[in-house]
Amino acid sequence: MRSLLFVPADAEKKLAKAMESGADAVIVDLEDSIAPDRKAEARIAAAEFIAAVSEWSSRPRLLVRVNGLETGLTDADLDAVIPARPDAVMLPKAEGGPAVIHLDAKLAVREAAAGLSEGHVTVVAIATETAQALFLAGSYQGATRRLAGLTWGAEDLSVELGAEANRDADGRFLDPYRLARTLCLAAAAAARVQAIDTVSIDFRDETRLARECEEARRDGFTGKMAIHPAQVPVINAVFTPRPEVIARAQAIVDAFAAAPGAGVVGIDGVMYDRPHLARAAALLARAKQMGEA
Ligand code: COA
Ligand code: MG
C-alpha cells in the first residue's frame, strides 16, 4: 500500500470520493475525526459503506481506524464493522506487542461470529502516539501474524509530551518526533511488516508533501498516509519504484545469478555485496506486486 487515505466515517460524500481517488487504501475513521457524540452513528455509516463496496472487483483496500483500547469504545467499534468484512483494522495509540495481541483476540471472536476465517482481518498499528508506546516499539516482533504494517503519529504524542510544537519553522519534525519516526521504521523492519509514514496535515503544501515522501522512501518507508485526495497522486508517484531503480535492482540480481557462490560483484565500477542483493530482491518483489516489474 503506497497511499492510505483517511476519511471520517460519517462523511458520506468524502467516502465516495475516496474510492475514486487512486489511493491504494481507504481508512474509514471512527477515532479522532469523529466527535464523541457521533461515534454510534459513525459506526453504522462505516459498516454500511464497507458492506456496500467490499464486493467491488477492483477497489482500494478497506481499513477501519477504531478507537484505542484504553477508550472502552473498541469493542462496540469492532462489533459494528467486522461483519461488513473490512480488510484491516488500524489500531491508534497502540502500545506494543501486548496491544496487538489483545486486538488479535477481539478480532478472532468477531471473525468466528461473522463466518470469516481466522486472520482474515489484518492489523496496522499506530506505534508512537503515547510516551509509553515509544518504549514498546521493539515488542511487535512475533506478536501476531495479523500485523501487516506499522505507522507513526506526531499529534497525539506532542499532546502527551506537553510540547508547544512538533515541527520547526521550516515544517520539519523536531527531535522527539524524529525519534518516533525512527522507532516506527526499526519496529516495522524487526517485525518484517510495512513501514508507513505519518500524515502531512498541511494538505495544500505539495512541496512539503513531496519532500516528506522522498525522505520517507529514502529511509525505508514504503507508503504514506493521506488526509486529502490531492495528496494521493504525489504519494503514489514517489512510492512507485522508478524504472531505472528496477533496472538497477534487476542488474544486481542477474549479476549474482551469473556468479553462483559469489559474495560480491562489480557492476559499472561499483561494488555490490550480499546486503545489496537482499535489498534489490526486496525492491523487485515489491515492484512485481504493483505490476511494475
Ligand atoms: N477523502 C475524500 N474526499 C475528501 C477528503 C478525504 N479525506 N478531504 C476532502 N475531500 C473532498 C471534499 O469533500 C471536496 O469534495 P467536493 O469538491 O466534491 O466538495 C474536495 O475533496 C475538496 O476538498 P477541500 O475543500 O480541499 O477540503 P475540505 O475543506 O472540504 O476538507 C478536511 C478538509 C481536512 C476537513 C478533509 O480533507 C478531511 O476530512 N480529511 C480527513 C480528516 C481525517 O480523517 N482525519 C483523521 C486522520 S488524521
Ligand atoms: Mg490521533
Coordinates of C-alpha atoms and ligand atoms in Angstrom, one line a residue:
M1 CA 0.0 0.0 0.0
R2 CA 1.6 3.2 -1.2
S3 CA -1.1 5.6 -0.2
L4 CA -3.7 5.2 2.6
L5 CA -6.4 8.0 2.6
F6 CA -8.2 8.8 5.8
V7 CA -11.9 9.7 5.6
P8 CA -14.2 10.4 8.6
A9 CA -16.7 7.6 8.7
D10 CA -19.7 10.0 8.9
A11 CA -18.6 11.9 5.7
E12 CA -20.6 10.1 3.0
K13 CA -19.5 12.3 0.1
K14 CA -15.9 12.0 1.0
L15 CA -16.1 8.2 1.3
A16 CA -17.4 8.1 -2.2
K17 CA -14.7 10.4 -3.4
A18 CA -12.0 8.4 -1.7
M19 CA -12.9 5.3 -3.7
E20 CA -12.2 7.3 -6.9
S21 CA -9.0 8.9 -5.5
G22 CA -6.5 6.4 -6.7
A23 CA -5.5 5.6 -3.1
D24 CA -4.2 2.0 -2.5
A25 CA -6.2 2.0 0.7
V26 CA -9.1 4.0 2.3
I27 CA -9.0 4.3 6.1
V28 CA -12.6 4.8 7.4
D29 CA -12.0 6.7 10.6
L30 CA -14.0 6.1 13.8
E31 CA -11.4 7.8 16.1
D32 CA -10.1 11.4 16.2
S33 CA -12.1 12.8 13.3
I34 CA -15.4 11.7 14.9
A35 CA -16.9 13.8 17.8
P36 CA -17.7 11.7 20.9
D37 CA -21.4 12.1 20.5
R38 CA -21.3 10.9 16.8
K39 CA -19.5 7.6 17.4
A40 CA -22.6 5.4 17.3
E41 CA -23.8 7.0 14.0
A42 CA -20.3 6.8 12.6
R43 CA -20.1 3.0 13.3
I44 CA -23.3 2.4 11.4
A45 CA -22.1 4.6 8.5
A46 CA -18.8 2.8 8.4
A47 CA -20.4 -0.7 8.3
E48 CA -22.9 0.3 5.6
F49 CA -20.1 1.8 3.5
I50 CA -17.8 -1.2 3.8
A51 CA -20.6 -3.7 3.1
A52 CA -21.6 -1.7 0.0
V53 CA -18.2 -1.5 -1.6
S54 CA -16.4 -4.6 -0.3
E55 CA -17.5 -6.8 -3.3
W56 CA -16.3 -4.3 -5.9
S57 CA -14.0 -6.2 -8.2
S58 CA -11.3 -3.5 -8.3
R59 CA -11.1 -1.3 -5.2
P60 CA -8.7 0.1 -2.7
R61 CA -8.1 -1.9 0.5
L62 CA -10.5 -1.0 3.2
L63 CA -9.2 -0.2 6.7
V64 CA -11.2 0.9 9.7
R65 CA -9.5 3.0 12.3
V66 CA -11.1 2.0 15.6
N67 CA -10.9 3.9 18.9
G68 CA -7.9 2.9 21.1
L69 CA -8.0 0.1 23.6
E70 CA -8.0 2.5 26.6
T71 CA -11.2 4.3 25.4
G72 CA -13.6 1.5 26.2
L73 CA -15.0 2.0 22.7
T74 CA -13.1 -0.6 20.7
D75 CA -15.5 -3.5 21.3
A76 CA -18.5 -1.6 20.0
D77 CA -16.5 -0.4 17.0
L78 CA -15.5 -4.0 16.1
D79 CA -19.0 -5.3 16.8
A80 CA -20.3 -2.9 14.2
V81 CA -17.7 -3.1 11.5
I82 CA -16.3 -6.7 11.4
P83 CA -19.5 -8.2 10.0
A84 CA -19.0 -5.9 7.0
R85 CA -15.6 -7.6 6.3
P86 CA -13.0 -4.8 6.2
D87 CA -9.6 -5.9 5.0
A88 CA -7.8 -4.5 8.1
V89 CA -8.2 -2.6 11.3
M90 CA -6.0 0.3 12.2
L91 CA -5.2 0.5 15.9
P92 CA -4.4 4.0 17.2
K93 CA -2.4 4.7 20.4
A94 CA -1.1 1.1 20.2
E95 CA 1.3 0.2 23.0
G96 CA 3.5 -2.5 21.5
G97 CA 3.0 -6.3 21.2
P98 CA 0.6 -6.6 24.1
A99 CA -1.8 -4.2 22.5
V100 CA -1.9 -6.0 19.1
I101 CA -2.2 -9.4 20.9
H102 CA -5.2 -8.0 22.8
L103 CA -6.7 -6.8 19.5
D104 CA -6.0 -10.1 17.9
A105 CA -8.2 -11.9 20.4
K106 CA -11.0 -9.4 19.9
L107 CA -10.8 -9.9 16.1
A108 CA -10.7 -13.7 16.3
V109 CA -14.0 -13.8 18.3
R110 CA -15.8 -11.5 15.8
E111 CA -14.4 -13.3 12.8
A112 CA -15.8 -16.5 14.1
A113 CA -19.2 -14.9 14.6
A114 CA -19.2 -13.4 11.2
G115 CA -18.1 -16.6 9.4
L116 CA -14.8 -15.2 8.4
S117 CA -11.6 -17.3 8.5
E118 CA -9.3 -16.5 11.4
G119 CA -6.8 -13.9 10.4
H120 CA -8.9 -12.5 7.6
V121 CA -8.7 -9.0 9.1
T122 CA -5.2 -7.8 9.3
V123 CA -3.8 -5.0 11.6
V124 CA -2.0 -1.8 11.1
A125 CA -0.9 -0.2 14.3
I126 CA 0.0 3.4 15.0
A127 CA 3.0 2.7 17.1
T128 CA 4.2 6.1 18.6
E129 CA 1.2 8.0 19.8
T130 CA 1.9 7.7 23.6
A131 CA 5.1 8.2 25.5
Q132 CA 4.9 4.6 26.7
A133 CA 4.5 3.3 23.2
L134 CA 7.9 4.6 22.3
F135 CA 9.5 2.2 24.8
L136 CA 7.4 -0.7 23.5
A137 CA 8.2 -0.3 19.8
G138 CA 10.5 -3.3 19.9
S139 CA 7.8 -5.7 21.1
Y140 CA 5.8 -6.0 17.9
Q141 CA 8.1 -8.6 16.5
G142 CA 6.4 -12.0 16.6
A143 CA 3.3 -10.7 18.5
T144 CA 0.7 -11.6 15.9
R145 CA 0.6 -12.8 12.4
R146 CA -2.1 -10.3 11.6
L147 CA 0.2 -7.4 11.8
A148 CA 0.7 -6.0 8.3
G149 CA 2.1 -2.6 8.9
L150 CA 3.3 0.0 11.4
T151 CA 2.9 3.7 11.2
W152 CA 3.6 6.6 13.5
G153 CA 1.9 9.8 14.7
A154 CA 3.1 13.1 16.0
E155 CA -0.1 14.9 17.0
D156 CA -1.2 12.8 20.0
L157 CA 2.4 12.3 21.1
S158 CA 3.1 16.0 21.2
V159 CA 0.0 16.5 23.4
E160 CA 1.1 13.8 25.8
L161 CA 4.7 15.2 25.9
G162 CA 3.3 18.6 26.7
A163 CA 5.1 20.1 23.7
E164 CA 4.4 23.5 22.2
A165 CA 5.1 22.4 18.7
N166 CA 6.2 19.2 16.8
R167 CA 7.7 20.9 13.7
D168 CA 10.2 23.7 13.3
A169 CA 9.6 26.9 11.3
D170 CA 10.6 25.1 8.1
G171 CA 7.9 22.4 8.8
R172 CA 10.5 19.7 9.7
F173 CA 9.7 17.4 12.6
L174 CA 11.6 18.2 15.8
D175 CA 13.7 15.7 17.7
P176 CA 11.1 13.8 19.7
Y177 CA 9.1 13.1 16.6
R178 CA 12.1 12.2 14.5
L179 CA 12.8 9.6 17.2
A180 CA 9.3 8.3 17.0
R181 CA 9.6 8.1 13.2
T182 CA 12.8 6.1 13.5
L183 CA 11.4 3.8 16.2
C184 CA 8.5 3.0 13.9
L185 CA 10.8 2.3 11.0
A186 CA 13.0 0.0 13.1
A187 CA 10.0 -1.7 14.7
A188 CA 8.5 -2.4 11.3
A189 CA 11.8 -3.8 10.0
A190 CA 12.2 -6.0 13.1
A191 CA 8.6 -7.3 12.8
R192 CA 9.0 -7.7 9.0
V193 CA 6.0 -5.6 8.2
Q194 CA 5.4 -2.5 6.1
A195 CA 6.6 0.8 7.5
I196 CA 4.1 3.6 6.6
D197 CA 4.9 7.3 7.1
T198 CA 2.6 9.6 9.0
V199 CA 0.3 12.2 7.5
S200 CA 1.2 15.6 6.3
I201 CA -1.5 17.8 7.7
D202 CA -0.9 20.9 5.6
F203 CA -2.7 19.5 2.6
R204 CA -2.2 22.5 0.4
D205 CA 1.6 22.3 0.6
E206 CA 2.5 19.9 -2.1
T207 CA 6.2 20.8 -2.0
R208 CA 6.5 19.7 1.7
L209 CA 4.5 16.6 1.0
A210 CA 6.8 15.6 -1.9
R211 CA 9.9 16.2 0.3
E212 CA 8.4 14.1 3.2
C213 CA 7.6 11.3 0.8
E214 CA 11.1 11.3 -0.7
E215 CA 12.7 11.4 2.7
A216 CA 10.5 8.6 3.9
R217 CA 11.3 6.4 0.8
R218 CA 15.0 7.1 1.2
D219 CA 14.9 5.9 4.8
G220 CA 12.9 2.7 4.1
F221 CA 9.2 3.6 4.4
T222 CA 7.2 2.1 1.5
G223 CA 4.0 4.2 1.9
K224 CA 2.4 7.2 3.5
M225 CA -1.0 8.1 4.9
A226 CA -3.0 11.0 3.4
I227 CA -5.8 13.2 4.7
H228 CA -6.9 14.8 1.4
P229 CA -7.3 13.3 -2.1
A230 CA -4.9 15.8 -3.6
Q231 CA -2.1 14.1 -1.7
V232 CA -2.7 10.7 -3.2
P233 CA -1.0 11.2 -6.7
V234 CA 2.1 12.7 -5.1
I235 CA 2.4 9.8 -2.6
N236 CA 1.8 7.2 -5.3
A237 CA 4.3 8.7 -7.6
V238 CA 7.1 8.7 -5.0
F239 CA 6.4 5.2 -3.7
T240 CA 6.1 3.5 -7.1
P241 CA 9.6 2.1 -7.9
R242 CA 11.0 4.0 -10.8
P243 CA 12.1 2.1 -14.0
E244 CA 15.8 3.0 -13.5
V245 CA 15.7 1.7 -9.9
I246 CA 14.0 -1.5 -11.0
A247 CA 16.6 -2.0 -13.8
R248 CA 19.5 -1.5 -11.3
A249 CA 17.9 -4.0 -8.9
Q250 CA 17.5 -6.5 -11.7
A251 CA 21.1 -6.0 -12.8
I252 CA 22.3 -6.8 -9.3
V253 CA 20.1 -9.9 -9.0
D254 CA 21.3 -11.0 -12.5
A255 CA 25.0 -10.4 -11.7
F256 CA 24.7 -12.6 -8.6
A257 CA 22.8 -15.3 -10.5
A258 CA 25.6 -15.3 -13.1
A259 CA 28.2 -15.8 -10.4
P260 CA 26.9 -18.6 -8.2
G261 CA 28.6 -18.6 -4.8
A262 CA 29.9 -15.1 -5.2
G263 CA 29.7 -12.9 -2.1
V264 CA 30.4 -9.7 -4.1
V265 CA 30.1 -8.5 -7.7
G266 CA 31.1 -5.3 -9.6
I267 CA 28.7 -3.5 -11.9
D268 CA 29.8 -0.4 -13.8
G269 CA 32.6 0.2 -11.4
V270 CA 30.5 -0.1 -8.2
M271 CA 30.8 -3.0 -5.6
Y272 CA 27.7 -4.9 -4.5
D273 CA 27.7 -7.5 -1.8
R274 CA 25.0 -9.6 -0.1
P275 CA 23.0 -6.8 1.7
H276 CA 22.7 -5.1 -1.7
L277 CA 21.4 -8.3 -3.2
A278 CA 18.8 -8.6 -0.4
R279 CA 17.7 -5.0 -1.0
A280 CA 17.5 -5.5 -4.7
A281 CA 15.4 -8.7 -4.3
A282 CA 13.0 -6.9 -1.9
L283 CA 12.5 -4.0 -4.3
L284 CA 11.8 -6.3 -7.2
A285 CA 9.3 -8.2 -5.2
R286 CA 7.5 -5.0 -4.3
A287 CA 7.6 -3.8 -7.9
K288 CA 6.2 -7.1 -9.1
Q289 CA 3.4 -6.8 -6.6
M290 CA 2.5 -3.5 -8.1
G291 CA 2.7 -4.8 -11.6
E292 CA 5.8 -2.6 -12.3
A293 CA 8.3 -5.4 -12.9
Ligands
COA1 N1 -11.4 11.9 1.4 C1 -12.2 12.1 0.3 N2 -12.6 13.3 -0.1 C2 -12.1 14.4 0.5 C3 -11.3 14.3 1.6 C4 -10.9 13.0 2.1 N3 -10.1 12.8 3.1 N4 -10.9 15.5 2.0 C5 -11.6 16.4 1.2 N5 -12.3 15.7 0.3 C6 -13.1 16.2 -0.8 C7 -14.1 17.3 -0.3 O1 -15.2 16.8 0.2 C8 -14.2 18.2 -1.5 O2 -15.2 17.5 -2.3 P1 -16.1 18.3 -3.4 O3 -15.2 19.1 -4.3 O4 -16.9 17.3 -4.0 O5 -16.9 19.2 -2.5 C9 -12.9 18.1 -2.2 O6 -12.3 16.9 -1.7 C10 -12.0 19.3 -1.9 O7 -11.9 19.4 -0.5 P2 -11.3 20.8 0.1 O8 -12.3 21.8 0.0 O9 -10.0 21.0 -0.4 O10 -11.1 20.3 1.6 P3 -12.2 20.5 2.8 O11 -12.0 21.8 3.5 O12 -13.5 20.1 2.3 O13 -11.7 19.3 3.8 C11 -10.5 18.3 5.6 C12 -10.5 19.5 4.6 C13 -9.2 18.3 6.3 C14 -11.7 18.5 6.6 C15 -10.7 17.0 4.8 O14 -9.7 16.9 3.9 C16 -10.8 15.8 5.7 O15 -11.9 15.5 6.2 N6 -9.7 15.0 5.8 C17 -9.7 13.7 6.5 C18 -9.6 14.0 8.0 C19 -9.4 12.8 8.8 O16 -9.9 11.7 8.6 N7 -8.6 12.9 9.9 C20 -8.2 11.8 10.7 C21 -6.9 11.3 10.5 S1 -5.5 12.4 10.8
MG2 MG -4.9 10.8 16.8

